[in-house]
PDB file of C-alpha atoms in Angstrom:
ATOM      1  CA  MET A 222     109.949 103.651 111.392  1.00 87.00           C
ATOM      2  CA  ASP A 223     108.283 105.241 114.366  1.00 95.00           C
ATOM      3  CA  ALA A 224     105.006 104.196 116.013  1.00 96.00           C
ATOM      4  CA  LEU A 225     102.969 106.817 114.153  1.00 95.00           C
ATOM      5  CA  THR A 226     104.179 105.530 110.785  1.00 96.00           C
ATOM      6  CA  TRP A 227     103.323 101.965 111.783  1.00 97.00           C
ATOM      7  CA  PHE A 228      99.862 103.135 112.853  1.00 97.00           C
ATOM      8  CA  GLY A 229      99.333 104.838 109.493  1.00 96.00           C
ATOM      9  CA  LEU A 230     100.533 101.766 107.626  1.00 97.00           C
ATOM     10  CA  PHE A 231      98.134  99.594 109.608  1.00 97.00           C
ATOM     11  CA  ALA A 232      95.185 101.943 108.984  1.00 97.00           C
ATOM     12  CA  VAL A 233      95.740 102.199 105.235  1.00 96.00           C
ATOM     13  CA  SER A 234      96.422  98.459 104.914  1.00 97.00           C
ATOM     14  CA  ALA A 235      93.197  97.712 106.787  1.00 98.00           C
ATOM     15  CA  MET A 236      91.361 100.050 104.416  1.00 97.00           C
ATOM     16  CA  LEU A 237      92.726  98.195 101.400  1.00 97.00           C
ATOM     17  CA  LEU A 238      91.933  94.767 102.822  1.00 98.00           C
ATOM     18  CA  THR A 239      88.391  95.555 103.939  1.00 97.00           C
ATOM     19  CA  TYR A 240      87.568  97.471 100.752  1.00 97.00           C
ATOM     20  CA  SER A 241      88.657  94.515  98.633  1.00 97.00           C
ATOM     21  CA  MET A 242      86.357  92.199 100.614  1.00 96.00           C
ATOM     22  CA  GLU A 243      83.245  94.392 100.825  1.00 94.00           C
ATOM     23  CA  GLU A 244      81.217  92.196  98.462  1.00 92.00           C
ATOM     24  CA  ARG A 245      81.514  89.240 100.850  1.00 93.00           C
ATOM     25  CA  SER A 246      79.633  90.779 103.761  1.00 92.00           C
ATOM     26  CA  HIS A 247      78.260  94.047 105.021  1.00 92.00           C
ATOM     27  CA  TRP A 248      80.604  93.606 107.992  1.00 94.00           C
ATOM     28  CA  PHE A 249      83.568  94.368 105.731  1.00 96.00           C
ATOM     29  CA  VAL A 250      81.905  97.682 104.873  1.00 96.00           C
ATOM     30  CA  LEU A 251      81.790  98.434 108.599  1.00 96.00           C
ATOM     31  CA  GLY A 252      85.449  97.408 108.844  1.00 97.00           C
ATOM     32  CA  PHE A 253      86.259  99.787 106.007  1.00 98.00           C
ATOM     33  CA  ALA A 254      84.489 102.604 107.878  1.00 98.00           C
ATOM     34  CA  ALA A 255      86.527 101.855 110.999  1.00 98.00           C
ATOM     35  CA  ALA A 256      89.762 101.727 108.993  1.00 98.00           C
ATOM     36  CA  CYS A 257      88.902 105.090 107.399  1.00 98.00           C
ATOM     37  CA  ALA A 258      88.340 106.524 110.873  1.00 98.00           C
ATOM     38  CA  LEU A 259      91.766 105.239 111.947  1.00 98.00           C
ATOM     39  CA  ALA A 260      93.339 106.750 108.836  1.00 97.00           C
ATOM     40  CA  SER A 261      91.610 110.025 109.667  1.00 97.00           C
ATOM     41  CA  VAL A 262      93.075 109.992 113.163  1.00 97.00           C
ATOM     42  CA  TYR A 263      96.480 109.278 111.640  1.00 97.00           C
ATOM     43  CA  GLY A 264      96.133 112.201 109.235  1.00 97.00           C
ATOM     44  CA  PHE A 265      95.249 114.658 111.971  1.00 97.00           C
ATOM     45  CA  ILE A 266      97.979 113.442 114.338  1.00 96.00           C
ATOM     46  CA  GLN A 267     100.562 113.519 111.563  1.00 95.00           C
ATOM     47  CA  GLY A 268      99.591 117.071 110.684  1.00 95.00           C
ATOM     48  CA  ALA A 269      98.089 116.352 107.273  1.00 95.00           C
ATOM     49  CA  TRP A 270      94.653 117.735 108.143  1.00 95.00           C
ATOM     50  CA  PRO A 271      93.305 117.591 104.541  1.00 96.00           C
ATOM     51  CA  PHE A 272      93.990 113.834 104.535  1.00 96.00           C
ATOM     52  CA  GLY A 273      92.379 113.515 107.972  1.00 97.00           C
ATOM     53  CA  LEU A 274      89.321 115.433 106.835  1.00 97.00           C
ATOM     54  CA  VAL A 275      88.855 113.407 103.637  1.00 97.00           C
ATOM     55  CA  GLU A 276      89.220 110.130 105.516  1.00 97.00           C
ATOM     56  CA  ALA A 277      86.640 111.287 108.069  1.00 97.00           C
ATOM     57  CA  VAL A 278      84.208 111.963 105.219  1.00 98.00           C
ATOM     58  CA  TRP A 279      84.947 108.518 103.753  1.00 97.00           C
ATOM     59  CA  ALA A 280      84.249 106.954 107.156  1.00 98.00           C
ATOM     60  CA  GLY A 281      80.836 108.652 107.180  1.00 97.00           C
ATOM     61  CA  VAL A 282      80.066 107.528 103.635  1.00 97.00           C
ATOM     62  CA  ALA A 283      81.062 103.961 104.496  1.00 97.00           C
ATOM     63  CA  LEU A 284      78.879 103.985 107.618  1.00 97.00           C
ATOM     64  CA  LYS A 285      75.922 105.079 105.510  1.00 96.00           C
ATOM     65  CA  ARG A 286      76.637 102.272 103.012  1.00 95.00           C
ATOM     66  CA  TRP A 287      76.927  99.773 105.880  1.00 95.00           C
ATOM     67  CA  ARG A 288      73.523 100.765 107.279  1.00 94.00           C
ATOM     68  CA  SER A 289      71.989 100.417 103.837  1.00 92.00           C
ATOM     69  CA  ARG A 290      73.539  97.020 103.155  1.00 90.00           C
ATOM     70  CA  ARG A 291      72.715  95.732 106.623  1.00 89.00           C
ATOM     71  CA  ARG A 292      69.091  96.775 106.159  1.00 87.00           C
ATOM     72  CA  ALA A 293      68.988  95.090 102.742  1.00 83.00           C
ATOM     73  CA  SER A 294      70.519  91.952 104.236  1.00 78.00           C
ATOM     74  CA  GLN A 295      67.901  91.902 107.015  1.00 76.00           C
ATOM     75  CA  ASP A 296      65.110  92.463 104.482  1.00 69.00           C
ATOM     76  CA  CYS A 297      66.338  89.487 102.452  1.00 67.00           C
ATOM     77  CA  GLY A 298      66.388  87.394 105.613  1.00 60.00           C
ATOM     78  CA  GLU A 299      62.818  88.382 106.408  1.00 51.00           C
ATOM     79  CA  ALA A 300      61.711  87.502 102.856  1.00 50.00           C
ATOM     80  CA  LEU A 301      63.162  83.997 103.246  1.00 46.00           C
ATOM     81  CA  LYS A 302      61.154  83.243 106.397  1.00 49.00           C
TER      82      LYS A 302
END
C-alpha cells in the first residue's frame, strides 16, 4: 500500500471512531468534522472528486452540529451555576 492509501485508511477509520463516540462529548463531533475534512482531501488527491465534495459537505455539517452541541453544553453549565 502506498502513502496515499494509508492516509485514506486513517481518515476513514478516524471518521468511524469519532462518529461512534459522538454521544460522549461534543469534542468527538469536532473530531468527526476534522476526519471528514481529511477524507475530503484524500478524495480530491486520489482523483475521486465526488467523494471529496461529499466529505467536504459532511465536514461542514459536522462543524455546525459541533457549534450547536458546544453551545448547548455551555448553556447547561451556566444553568448549573
